[in-house]
Amino acid sequence: MKPSSKPNNPCFSSGPCAKRPLWSLDALKNAAVGRSHRAKIGRARLAEAIERSKKVLGMPPDYILGIVPGSDTGAIEMALWSMLGERGVDVFCWESFGSGWATDCKSQLKLSDLRIFKADYGKIPDLAQADWSRDVVFTWNGTTSGVRVPNGDWIASGRQGLAICDATSAVFAMDVAWDKLDVVTWSWQKVLGGEGGHGMLALSPRAVKRLETYTPDRPLPKIFRMSKGGKLIDGIFVGDTINTPSMLCVEDALDGLRWAESLGGLPALIARSAANLKVIEDWVAQSSWAAFLAEDKAIRSSTSICLKIVDPAHVALPADEQAKRAKAVAALLDKEGVAYDIASYRDAPAGLRIWGGATVETSDLELLMPWLDWAYQSVASLT
Ligand SMILES: Cc1ncc(COP(=O)(O)O)c(C=O)c1O
């Protein structure tokens, strides 16, 4: 039967993600628009975004954080291009974005001493293979497969190499083991529901040391450069951005951070995401047609929650027919105004991907579950 109540907010995209509950454009009314980002007012806002982020995330006091161009991609590429090549590199990847960083290491940076450990969608490579005398690149949460690392225990405390982590769909929703990470990147449009365009780059003292002692033999465009003459350009990490940021986006990021603080900070954000995953786990447990792409609970994401269709009648169909059906389920829910953007990522196995980050209300996911059954049955009965 068609459910009668719809989620209050149908935004379940895995990025840009839902705005925080009760968000409106009013949140931006004090934005320093029309002002220079280098003026006192603009600089203060940028510094505030850095400081509040550090505080909410509980970053170690000797780590530094900067706002950089090009969103999360910009932040991670800055690190890869500026730091890699000093020693051998291990890349662990298990979905589209991590595979992209592996491709960059291989085909663009052409690193001569490179090992790539790759797993299929839904799985994770054997993390025990990491050699911590080398640099290690990985994604904390693979957004397109819904697989995350279980914790930071596999990362050596006394490592000689750097742990370089794309954590864009993890920070603010998962416990990220800061002391085990040297480079951490994210963007604003994920867990706190900010606007796209800007990247955040956190560096440990050892990462800073790498920047100050190693100059790669490759050209670096201005927007990637973090050091000059063997010295860190430290202004980047107090709000002197490399190029012009959007003060509207900065204001929105501040709004998200203030909201996070009002809830009780990181533990509250993590609890919201965990509760969201639990709703879907309870529903999957009694579903006759859906299962998690990440079968192992220890590596299952609480943000980008990926589902596959396991109904035997569906699995018996040719692959392209299965893909068409999964897309049709997502399209029907979109048309009904119940759930937007929940088809799986274009390179991932056909299925559904539902965002469970902190800005999503658990009550909305509860309302969504019966709609999934209705949409699947509707599509299956037509095809
Ligand atoms: C794990 C991961 N890395 C990188 C990106 C790219 O992020 P951005 O668009 O902020 O550059 C995404 C986007 O979804 C992602 O999920």
mmCIF file of C-alpha atoms and ligand atoms in Angstrom:
data_model
loop_
_atom_site.group_PDB
_atom_site.id
_atom_site.type_symbol
_atom_site.label_atom_id
_atom_site.label_comp_id
_atom_site.label_asym_id
_atom_site.label_seq_id
_atom_site.Cartn_x
_atom_site.Cartn_y
_atom_site.Cartn_z
ATOM 1 C CA MET A 1 0.000 0.000 0.000
ATOM 2 C CA LYS A 2 1.188 3.508 -0.751
ATOM 3 C CA PRO A 3 2.300 5.130 2.526
ATOM 4 C CA SER A 4 0.407 8.244 3.545
ATOM 5 C CA SER A 5 3.179 10.284 5.210
ATOM 6 C CA LYS A 6 6.246 11.573 3.442
ATOM 7 C CA PRO A 7 9.557 12.579 5.022
ATOM 8 C CA ASN A 8 9.523 16.274 5.925
ATOM 9 C CA ASN A 9 12.768 16.701 4.058
ATOM 10 C CA PRO A 10 13.228 14.494 0.974
ATOM 11 C CA CYS A 11 16.938 15.420 0.640
ATOM 12 C CA PHE A 12 18.919 12.203 1.053
ATOM 13 C CA SER A 13 21.696 12.976 -1.421
ATOM 14 C CA SER A 14 25.239 11.955 -0.517
ATOM 15 C CA GLY A 15 26.548 15.356 -1.478
ATOM 16 C CA PRO A 16 25.616 18.103 -1.442
ATOM 17 C CA CYS A 17 23.775 16.786 1.600
ATOM 18 C CA ALA A 18 20.646 17.984 3.364
ATOM 19 C CA LYS A 19 20.857 21.338 5.102
ATOM 20 C CA ARG A 20 20.535 21.199 8.872
ATOM 21 C CA PRO A 21 16.986 20.994 10.269
ATOM 22 C CA LEU A 22 15.198 24.388 10.156
ATOM 23 C CA TRP A 23 17.861 25.926 7.893
ATOM 24 C CA SER A 24 16.729 28.892 5.816
ATOM 25 C CA LEU A 25 18.455 31.591 3.782
ATOM 26 C CA ASP A 26 18.203 33.739 6.905
ATOM 27 C CA ALA A 27 21.218 31.829 8.182
ATOM 28 C CA LEU A 28 23.289 33.819 5.678
ATOM 29 C CA LYS A 29 22.027 37.283 6.493
ATOM 30 C CA ASN A 30 25.216 38.349 8.296
ATOM 31 C CA ALA A 31 27.534 37.123 5.539
ATOM 32 C CA ALA A 32 30.419 39.472 4.797
ATOM 33 C CA VAL A 33 29.352 39.785 1.156
ATOM 34 C CA GLY A 34 30.793 42.542 -0.982
ATOM 35 C CA ARG A 35 33.794 42.771 1.342
ATOM 36 C CA SER A 36 37.341 41.684 0.773
ATOM 37 C CA HIS A 37 38.181 38.354 2.293
ATOM 38 C CA ARG A 38 41.451 39.998 3.297
ATOM 39 C CA ALA A 39 39.669 42.794 5.214
ATOM 40 C CA LYS A 40 39.426 42.418 8.968
ATOM 41 C CA ILE A 41 35.828 41.214 8.784
ATOM 42 C CA GLY A 42 36.417 38.599 6.055
ATOM 43 C CA ARG A 43 39.574 37.293 7.607
ATOM 44 C CA ALA A 44 37.878 36.993 10.974
ATOM 45 C CA ARG A 45 35.079 34.878 9.468
ATOM 46 C CA LEU A 46 37.567 32.575 7.763
ATOM 47 C CA ALA A 47 39.582 32.219 10.958
ATOM 48 C CA GLU A 48 36.378 31.506 12.867
ATOM 49 C CA ALA A 49 35.456 28.703 10.445
ATOM 50 C CA ILE A 50 38.896 27.173 11.036
ATOM 51 C CA GLU A 51 38.784 27.513 14.809
ATOM 52 C CA ARG A 52 35.227 26.232 15.220
ATOM 53 C CA SER A 53 35.981 23.247 12.965
ATOM 54 C CA LYS A 54 39.051 22.358 15.013
ATOM 55 C CA LYS A 55 37.080 22.608 18.228
ATOM 56 C CA VAL A 56 34.065 20.582 17.143
ATOM 57 C CA LEU A 57 36.279 17.883 15.652
ATOM 58 C CA GLY A 58 38.616 17.758 18.649
ATOM 59 C CA MET A 59 41.684 18.156 16.452
ATOM 60 C CA PRO A 60 45.003 17.830 18.328
ATOM 61 C CA PRO A 61 46.244 21.331 19.287
ATOM 62 C CA ASP A 62 49.449 21.001 17.270
ATOM 63 C CA TYR A 63 47.584 20.222 14.020
ATOM 64 C CA ILE A 64 46.847 23.050 11.618
ATOM 65 C CA LEU A 65 43.788 23.546 9.400
ATOM 66 C CA GLY A 66 43.341 25.585 6.249
ATOM 67 C CA ILE A 67 40.561 26.506 3.834
ATOM 68 C CA VAL A 68 41.713 25.678 0.310
ATOM 69 C CA PRO A 69 40.395 25.852 -3.259
ATOM 70 C CA GLY A 70 38.707 23.046 -5.138
ATOM 71 C CA SER A 71 36.622 21.401 -2.435
ATOM 72 C CA ASP A 72 37.766 18.046 -1.055
ATOM 73 C CA THR A 73 39.361 17.145 -4.388
ATOM 74 C CA GLY A 74 41.452 20.305 -4.225
ATOM 75 C CA ALA A 75 42.512 19.579 -0.656
ATOM 76 C CA ILE A 76 43.584 15.987 -1.263
ATOM 77 C CA GLU A 77 45.283 16.772 -4.581
ATOM 78 C CA MET A 78 47.288 19.562 -2.886
ATOM 79 C CA ALA A 79 48.590 17.007 -0.426
ATOM 80 C CA LEU A 80 49.317 14.298 -3.013
ATOM 81 C CA TRP A 81 51.114 16.646 -5.381
ATOM 82 C CA SER A 82 53.087 18.467 -2.693
ATOM 83 C CA MET A 83 54.103 15.561 -0.483
ATOM 84 C CA LEU A 84 54.358 12.320 -2.444
ATOM 85 C CA GLY A 85 57.527 10.963 -4.016
ATOM 86 C CA GLU A 86 59.799 11.385 -1.007
ATOM 87 C CA ARG A 87 59.376 7.657 -0.248
ATOM 88 C CA GLY A 88 57.311 4.709 -1.451
ATOM 89 C CA VAL A 89 53.528 4.995 -1.422
ATOM 90 C CA ASP A 90 50.732 2.527 -0.603
ATOM 91 C CA VAL A 91 47.215 3.393 -1.767
ATOM 92 C CA PHE A 92 44.197 1.544 -0.384
ATOM 93 C CA CYS A 93 41.002 1.911 -2.388
ATOM 94 C CA TRP A 94 37.638 0.226 -2.514
ATOM 95 C CA GLU A 95 35.380 2.531 -4.492
ATOM 96 C CA SER A 96 35.363 5.306 -7.016
ATOM 97 C CA PHE A 97 37.012 8.235 -5.185
ATOM 98 C CA GLY A 98 39.817 6.202 -3.621
ATOM 99 C CA SER A 99 40.429 4.599 -7.017
ATOM 100 C CA GLY A 100 40.703 8.104 -8.441
ATOM 101 C CA TRP A 101 43.526 8.935 -6.004
ATOM 102 C CA ALA A 102 45.256 5.675 -6.961
ATOM 103 C CA THR A 103 44.999 6.613 -10.641
ATOM 104 C CA ASP A 104 46.488 10.033 -9.919
ATOM 105 C CA CYS A 105 49.414 8.452 -8.093
ATOM 106 C CA LYS A 106 50.031 6.062 -10.959
ATOM 107 C CA SER A 107 49.222 7.943 -14.140
ATOM 108 C CA GLN A 108 49.613 11.609 -13.233
ATOM 109 C CA LEU A 109 52.285 11.671 -10.535
ATOM 110 C CA LYS A 110 53.856 8.564 -12.112
ATOM 111 C CA LEU A 111 55.245 7.482 -8.736
ATOM 112 C CA SER A 112 57.925 4.863 -9.313
ATOM 113 C CA ASP A 113 57.520 3.046 -5.981
ATOM 114 C CA LEU A 114 53.766 2.552 -5.716
ATOM 115 C CA ARG A 115 51.620 -0.292 -4.405
ATOM 116 C CA ILE A 116 47.846 -0.254 -4.905
ATOM 117 C CA PHE A 117 45.563 -2.408 -2.753
ATOM 118 C CA LYS A 118 42.101 -2.532 -4.234
ATOM 119 C CA ALA A 119 38.859 -4.197 -3.173
ATOM 120 C CA ASP A 120 35.507 -4.499 -4.880
ATOM 121 C CA TYR A 121 32.473 -2.394 -3.992
ATOM 122 C CA GLY A 122 31.167 -3.510 -0.604
ATOM 123 C CA LYS A 123 34.515 -4.890 0.570
ATOM 124 C CA ILE A 124 37.756 -3.428 1.946
ATOM 125 C CA PRO A 125 41.343 -4.408 1.120
ATOM 126 C CA ASP A 126 43.484 -6.123 3.764
ATOM 127 C CA LEU A 127 44.592 -3.072 5.732
ATOM 128 C CA ALA A 128 47.269 -5.118 7.523
ATOM 129 C CA GLN A 129 49.251 -4.944 4.265
ATOM 130 C CA ALA A 130 50.039 -1.278 4.897
ATOM 131 C CA ASP A 131 53.746 -0.649 5.330
ATOM 132 C CA TRP A 132 54.139 2.338 7.609
ATOM 133 C CA SER A 133 57.692 3.040 6.544
ATOM 134 C CA ARG A 134 55.900 4.294 3.417
ATOM 135 C CA ASP A 135 53.241 6.963 2.860
ATOM 136 C CA VAL A 136 49.718 5.544 2.896
ATOM 137 C CA VAL A 137 46.786 7.121 1.057
ATOM 138 C CA PHE A 138 43.184 6.086 1.743
ATOM 139 C CA THR A 139 39.609 7.252 2.162
ATOM 140 C CA TRP A 140 38.110 6.996 5.663
ATOM 141 C CA ASN A 141 34.638 6.461 4.234
ATOM 142 C CA GLY A 142 34.122 5.352 0.659
ATOM 143 C CA THR A 143 31.096 7.387 -0.280
ATOM 144 C CA THR A 144 30.195 5.399 -3.364
ATOM 145 C CA SER A 145 30.293 1.944 -1.749
ATOM 146 C CA GLY A 146 29.217 2.713 1.812
ATOM 147 C CA VAL A 147 32.349 1.079 3.212
ATOM 148 C CA ARG A 148 34.476 2.744 5.888
ATOM 149 C CA VAL A 149 37.615 1.723 7.717
ATOM 150 C CA PRO A 150 36.602 0.075 11.006
ATOM 151 C CA ASN A 151 38.907 2.299 13.101
ATOM 152 C CA GLY A 152 42.468 3.603 13.158
ATOM 153 C CA ASP A 153 44.021 0.585 14.894
ATOM 154 C CA TRP A 154 45.715 -0.585 11.685
ATOM 155 C CA ILE A 155 47.670 2.669 11.455
ATOM 156 C CA ALA A 156 51.046 2.507 13.237
ATOM 157 C CA SER A 157 51.615 5.095 15.955
ATOM 158 C CA GLY A 158 55.347 5.128 15.274
ATOM 159 C CA ARG A 159 54.971 5.384 11.499
ATOM 160 C CA GLN A 160 57.745 6.921 9.405
ATOM 161 C CA GLY A 161 55.516 7.602 6.422
ATOM 162 C CA LEU A 162 52.497 9.885 6.351
ATOM 163 C CA ALA A 163 48.877 8.713 6.686
ATOM 164 C CA ILE A 164 47.006 10.765 4.080
ATOM 165 C CA CYS A 165 43.250 10.461 4.460
ATOM 166 C CA ASP A 166 40.335 11.733 2.399
ATOM 167 C CA ALA A 167 37.715 11.935 5.148
ATOM 168 C CA THR A 168 35.095 14.054 3.440
ATOM 169 C CA SER A 169 32.106 11.805 4.154
ATOM 170 C CA ALA A 170 33.418 10.779 7.586
ATOM 171 C CA VAL A 171 34.347 13.869 9.588
ATOM 172 C CA PHE A 172 31.554 15.157 11.859
ATOM 173 C CA ALA A 173 29.791 11.759 11.672
ATOM 174 C CA MET A 174 32.425 9.214 12.683
ATOM 175 C CA ASP A 175 35.250 8.970 15.155
ATOM 176 C CA VAL A 176 38.287 9.803 13.101
ATOM 177 C CA ALA A 177 41.537 8.761 14.813
ATOM 178 C CA TRP A 178 43.278 12.115 14.593
ATOM 179 C CA ASP A 179 46.534 11.020 16.198
ATOM 180 C CA LYS A 180 46.879 8.333 13.521
ATOM 181 C CA LEU A 181 46.436 10.740 10.614
ATOM 182 C CA ASP A 182 48.848 13.271 9.125
ATOM 183 C CA VAL A 183 46.727 14.754 6.355
ATOM 184 C CA VAL A 184 42.938 14.886 6.618
ATOM 185 C CA THR A 185 40.708 16.492 3.998
ATOM 186 C CA TRP A 186 37.027 17.266 3.666
ATOM 187 C CA SER A 187 34.566 19.697 2.145
ATOM 188 C CA TRP A 188 31.650 21.631 3.564
ATOM 189 C CA GLN A 189 28.748 20.081 1.662
ATOM 190 C CA LYS A 190 28.759 16.719 3.414
ATOM 191 C CA VAL A 191 27.944 15.979 7.066
ATOM 192 C CA LEU A 192 27.153 19.565 8.139
ATOM 193 C CA GLY A 193 25.211 20.280 4.957
ATOM 194 C CA GLY A 194 27.241 23.330 3.873
ATOM 195 C CA GLU A 195 27.797 24.641 0.364
ATOM 196 C CA GLY A 196 30.252 23.183 -2.149
ATOM 197 C CA GLY A 197 33.425 24.730 -3.487
ATOM 198 C CA HIS A 198 35.789 24.891 -0.539
ATOM 199 C CA GLY A 199 38.163 22.290 0.843
ATOM 200 C CA MET A 200 39.497 21.806 4.361
ATOM 201 C CA LEU A 201 43.044 20.539 4.796
ATOM 202 C CA ALA A 202 44.352 19.467 8.202
ATOM 203 C CA LEU A 203 48.053 18.748 8.705
ATOM 204 C CA SER A 204 49.953 17.078 11.528
ATOM 205 C CA PRO A 205 53.376 18.422 12.553
ATOM 206 C CA ARG A 206 54.944 15.586 10.539
ATOM 207 C CA ALA A 207 53.031 16.612 7.419
ATOM 208 C CA VAL A 208 54.245 20.184 7.892
ATOM 209 C CA LYS A 209 57.776 18.870 8.230
ATOM 210 C CA ARG A 210 57.397 17.044 4.918
ATOM 211 C CA LEU A 211 56.352 20.290 3.246
ATOM 212 C CA GLU A 212 59.337 22.100 4.691
ATOM 213 C CA THR A 213 61.947 19.466 3.920
ATOM 214 C CA TYR A 214 60.863 17.930 0.628
ATOM 215 C CA THR A 215 60.469 19.665 -2.715
ATOM 216 C CA PRO A 216 59.035 17.335 -5.338
ATOM 217 C CA ASP A 217 60.537 17.379 -8.772
ATOM 218 C CA ARG A 218 57.374 18.447 -10.518
ATOM 219 C CA PRO A 219 55.700 21.741 -11.335
ATOM 220 C CA LEU A 220 53.069 22.849 -8.807
ATOM 221 C CA PRO A 221 50.389 25.367 -9.726
ATOM 222 C CA LYS A 222 49.910 28.296 -7.350
ATOM 223 C CA ILE A 223 46.693 26.861 -5.882
ATOM 224 C CA PHE A 224 48.595 23.743 -4.735
ATOM 225 C CA ARG A 225 51.567 25.527 -3.157
ATOM 226 C CA MET A 226 51.770 25.394 0.636
ATOM 227 C CA SER A 227 55.426 26.210 1.162
ATOM 228 C CA LYS A 228 57.926 28.712 -0.121
ATOM 229 C CA GLY A 229 61.690 28.520 0.214
ATOM 230 C CA GLY A 230 61.483 25.596 2.637
ATOM 231 C CA LYS A 231 58.960 27.338 4.915
ATOM 232 C CA LEU A 232 55.273 26.610 5.326
ATOM 233 C CA ILE A 233 53.037 29.414 4.068
ATOM 234 C CA ASP A 234 51.396 29.539 7.463
ATOM 235 C CA GLY A 235 48.887 32.284 6.636
ATOM 236 C CA ILE A 236 46.836 29.661 4.767
ATOM 237 C CA PHE A 237 46.158 28.019 8.124
ATOM 238 C CA VAL A 238 44.827 31.105 9.877
ATOM 239 C CA GLY A 239 42.472 32.326 7.161
ATOM 240 C CA ASP A 240 44.682 33.929 4.511
ATOM 241 C CA THR A 241 43.290 31.801 1.728
ATOM 242 C CA ILE A 242 45.352 31.198 -1.420
ATOM 243 C CA ASN A 243 42.635 32.706 -3.581
ATOM 244 C CA THR A 244 39.161 34.181 -3.171
ATOM 245 C CA PRO A 245 36.602 32.197 -1.191
ATOM 246 C CA SER A 246 32.845 32.740 -1.186
ATOM 247 C CA MET A 247 31.880 34.617 1.962
ATOM 248 C CA LEU A 248 28.333 33.271 1.559
ATOM 249 C CA CYS A 249 29.679 29.715 1.734
ATOM 250 C CA VAL A 250 31.862 30.648 4.693
ATOM 251 C CA GLU A 251 28.821 32.026 6.523
ATOM 252 C CA ASP A 252 26.903 28.861 5.779
ATOM 253 C CA ALA A 253 29.769 26.703 7.044
ATOM 254 C CA LEU A 254 29.734 28.752 10.262
ATOM 255 C CA ASP A 255 25.993 28.198 10.557
ATOM 256 C CA GLY A 256 26.544 24.430 10.294
ATOM 257 C CA LEU A 257 29.277 24.532 12.915
ATOM 258 C CA ARG A 258 27.150 26.603 15.330
ATOM 259 C CA TRP A 259 24.329 24.106 14.841
ATOM 260 C CA ALA A 260 26.731 21.260 15.611
ATOM 261 C CA GLU A 261 27.825 23.017 18.799
ATOM 262 C CA SER A 262 24.215 23.639 19.827
ATOM 263 C CA LEU A 263 23.518 19.902 19.653
ATOM 264 C CA GLY A 264 26.448 19.048 21.899
ATOM 265 C CA GLY A 265 29.266 18.787 19.371
ATOM 266 C CA LEU A 266 30.859 15.727 17.839
ATOM 267 C CA PRO A 267 29.340 13.019 20.084
ATOM 268 C CA ALA A 268 25.851 14.288 19.244
ATOM 269 C CA LEU A 269 26.616 14.376 15.513
ATOM 270 C CA ILE A 270 27.984 10.839 15.602
ATOM 271 C CA ALA A 271 24.951 9.643 17.565
ATOM 272 C CA ARG A 272 22.584 11.158 15.000
ATOM 273 C CA SER A 273 24.358 9.369 12.160
ATOM 274 C CA ALA A 274 24.468 6.079 14.076
ATOM 275 C CA ALA A 275 20.728 6.335 14.780
ATOM 276 C CA ASN A 276 20.122 6.910 11.072
ATOM 277 C CA LEU A 277 22.056 3.792 10.135
ATOM 278 C CA LYS A 278 20.126 1.827 12.776
ATOM 279 C CA VAL A 279 16.780 2.725 11.153
ATOM 280 C CA ILE A 280 17.991 1.291 7.859
ATOM 281 C CA GLU A 281 19.566 -1.753 9.539
ATOM 282 C CA ASP A 282 16.279 -2.560 11.259
ATOM 283 C CA TRP A 283 14.434 -2.206 7.996
ATOM 284 C CA VAL A 284 16.950 -4.301 6.021
ATOM 285 C CA ALA A 285 16.751 -7.039 8.691
ATOM 286 C CA GLN A 286 13.126 -7.685 7.741
ATOM 287 C CA SER A 287 13.359 -6.854 4.035
ATOM 288 C CA SER A 288 12.813 -9.566 1.452
ATOM 289 C CA TRP A 289 14.468 -7.607 -1.339
ATOM 290 C CA ALA A 290 17.175 -5.242 -0.006
ATOM 291 C CA ALA A 291 20.578 -5.832 1.630
ATOM 292 C CA PHE A 292 23.642 -3.757 2.418
ATOM 293 C CA LEU A 293 26.381 -3.517 -0.176
ATOM 294 C CA ALA A 294 28.716 -3.611 2.855
ATOM 295 C CA GLU A 295 27.703 -6.941 4.347
ATOM 296 C CA ASP A 296 30.215 -6.685 7.202
ATOM 297 C CA LYS A 297 28.780 -4.409 9.888
ATOM 298 C CA ALA A 298 32.275 -3.426 11.100
ATOM 299 C CA ILE A 299 32.980 -1.565 7.866
ATOM 300 C CA ARG A 300 29.460 -0.315 7.118
ATOM 301 C CA SER A 301 29.130 3.419 6.649
ATOM 302 C CA SER A 302 26.649 5.417 8.701
ATOM 303 C CA THR A 303 26.691 8.285 6.202
ATOM 304 C CA SER A 304 26.614 6.955 2.631
ATOM 305 C CA ILE A 305 24.404 3.940 3.208
ATOM 306 C CA CYS A 306 24.461 1.741 0.106
ATOM 307 C CA LEU A 307 21.857 -0.928 -0.596
ATOM 308 C CA LYS A 308 21.699 -3.647 -3.200
ATOM 309 C CA ILE A 309 18.652 -5.512 -4.444
ATOM 310 C CA VAL A 310 18.775 -9.203 -3.574
ATOM 311 C CA ASP A 311 15.271 -10.304 -4.513
ATOM 312 C CA PRO A 312 15.888 -13.606 -6.413
ATOM 313 C CA ALA A 313 13.476 -12.533 -9.158
ATOM 314 C CA HIS A 314 15.504 -9.334 -9.620
ATOM 315 C CA VAL A 315 18.916 -10.996 -9.483
ATOM 316 C CA ALA A 316 17.773 -13.417 -12.217
ATOM 317 C CA LEU A 317 17.322 -10.498 -14.648
ATOM 318 C CA PRO A 318 20.079 -9.438 -17.080
ATOM 319 C CA ALA A 319 22.476 -6.876 -15.517
ATOM 320 C CA ASP A 320 21.228 -3.929 -17.582
ATOM 321 C CA GLU A 321 17.633 -4.742 -16.628
ATOM 322 C CA GLN A 322 18.608 -4.833 -12.951
ATOM 323 C CA ALA A 323 20.266 -1.437 -13.291
ATOM 324 C CA LYS A 324 17.209 0.004 -15.034
ATOM 325 C CA ARG A 325 14.951 -1.230 -12.250
ATOM 326 C CA ALA A 326 17.106 0.196 -9.475
ATOM 327 C CA LYS A 327 17.127 3.551 -11.257
ATOM 328 C CA ALA A 328 13.365 3.355 -11.718
ATOM 329 C CA VAL A 329 12.888 2.877 -7.954
ATOM 330 C CA ALA A 330 14.935 6.004 -7.248
ATOM 331 C CA ALA A 331 13.144 7.942 -9.994
ATOM 332 C CA LEU A 332 9.718 7.010 -8.645
ATOM 333 C CA LEU A 333 10.622 8.197 -5.149
ATOM 334 C CA ASP A 334 11.963 11.416 -6.609
ATOM 335 C CA LYS A 335 8.755 11.954 -8.591
ATOM 336 C CA GLU A 336 6.678 11.411 -5.453
ATOM 337 C CA GLY A 337 8.762 14.044 -3.620
ATOM 338 C CA VAL A 338 9.726 11.407 -1.059
ATOM 339 C CA ALA A 339 13.474 11.001 -1.655
ATOM 340 C CA TYR A 340 15.791 12.893 -3.973
ATOM 341 C CA ASP A 341 19.069 11.628 -5.420
ATOM 342 C CA ILE A 342 19.168 8.148 -3.917
ATOM 343 C CA ALA A 343 20.227 6.149 -6.966
ATOM 344 C CA SER A 344 23.631 4.569 -6.431
ATOM 345 C CA TYR A 345 26.702 6.440 -7.715
ATOM 346 C CA ARG A 346 27.236 6.176 -11.472
ATOM 347 C CA ASP A 347 30.275 3.852 -11.210
ATOM 348 C CA ALA A 348 28.930 1.739 -8.331
ATOM 349 C CA PRO A 349 26.793 -1.411 -8.559
ATOM 350 C CA ALA A 350 23.143 -0.619 -9.251
ATOM 351 C CA GLY A 351 21.126 -0.022 -6.113
ATOM 352 C CA LEU A 352 20.229 2.766 -3.720
ATOM 353 C CA ARG A 353 22.384 5.100 -1.645
ATOM 354 C CA ILE A 354 20.795 6.976 1.219
ATOM 355 C CA TRP A 355 22.632 9.648 3.186
ATOM 356 C CA GLY A 356 22.535 9.150 6.938
ATOM 357 C CA GLY A 357 24.769 12.041 8.027
ATOM 358 C CA ALA A 358 23.952 14.289 10.952
ATOM 359 C CA THR A 359 21.707 16.754 9.111
ATOM 360 C CA VAL A 360 19.247 13.997 8.195
ATOM 361 C CA GLU A 361 16.468 13.595 10.753
ATOM 362 C CA THR A 362 16.034 10.022 11.976
ATOM 363 C CA SER A 363 12.264 10.513 11.848
ATOM 364 C CA ASP A 364 12.534 11.257 8.124
ATOM 365 C CA LEU A 365 14.360 7.996 7.508
ATOM 366 C CA GLU A 366 11.686 6.151 9.485
ATOM 367 C CA LEU A 367 9.099 7.687 7.181
ATOM 368 C CA LEU A 368 11.140 6.785 4.117
ATOM 369 C CA MET A 369 11.422 3.042 4.814
ATOM 370 C CA PRO A 370 7.842 2.014 3.873
ATOM 371 C CA TRP A 371 8.195 4.104 0.720
ATOM 372 C CA LEU A 372 11.179 2.003 -0.346
ATOM 373 C CA ASP A 373 9.001 -1.121 -0.172
ATOM 374 C CA TRP A 374 6.190 0.587 -2.008
ATOM 375 C CA ALA A 375 8.482 1.885 -4.774
ATOM 376 C CA TYR A 376 10.245 -1.437 -5.228
ATOM 377 C CA GLN A 377 6.987 -3.380 -5.424
ATOM 378 C CA SER A 378 5.529 -0.802 -7.845
ATOM 379 C CA VAL A 379 8.522 -1.036 -10.175
ATOM 380 C CA ALA A 380 8.781 -4.833 -9.915
ATOM 381 C CA SER A 381 5.108 -5.295 -10.763
ATOM 382 C CA LEU A 382 5.470 -3.182 -13.915
ATOM 383 C CA THR A 383 8.535 -4.919 -15.315
HETATM 384 C C1 LIG B 1 35.250 10.177 -0.635
HETATM 385 C C2 LIG B 1 35.128 11.364 -1.533
HETATM 386 N N1 LIG B 1 36.226 11.963 -1.971
HETATM 387 C C3 LIG B 1 36.153 13.037 -2.776
HETATM 388 C C4 LIG B 1 34.959 13.551 -3.182
HETATM 389 C C5 LIG B 1 34.934 14.743 -4.074
HETATM 390 O O1 LIG B 1 34.592 15.807 -3.265
HETATM 391 P P1 LIG B 1 34.477 17.294 -3.753
HETATM 392 O O2 LIG B 1 33.373 17.338 -4.745
HETATM 393 O O3 LIG B 1 34.204 18.024 -2.478
HETATM 394 O O4 LIG B 1 35.791 17.666 -4.345
HETATM 395 C C6 LIG B 1 33.778 12.981 -2.749
HETATM 396 C C7 LIG B 1 32.465 13.492 -3.188
HETATM 397 O O5 LIG B 1 31.436 12.936 -2.951
HETATM 398 C C8 LIG B 1 33.868 11.856 -1.897
HETATM 399 O O6 LIG B 1 32.754 11.283 -1.459
#
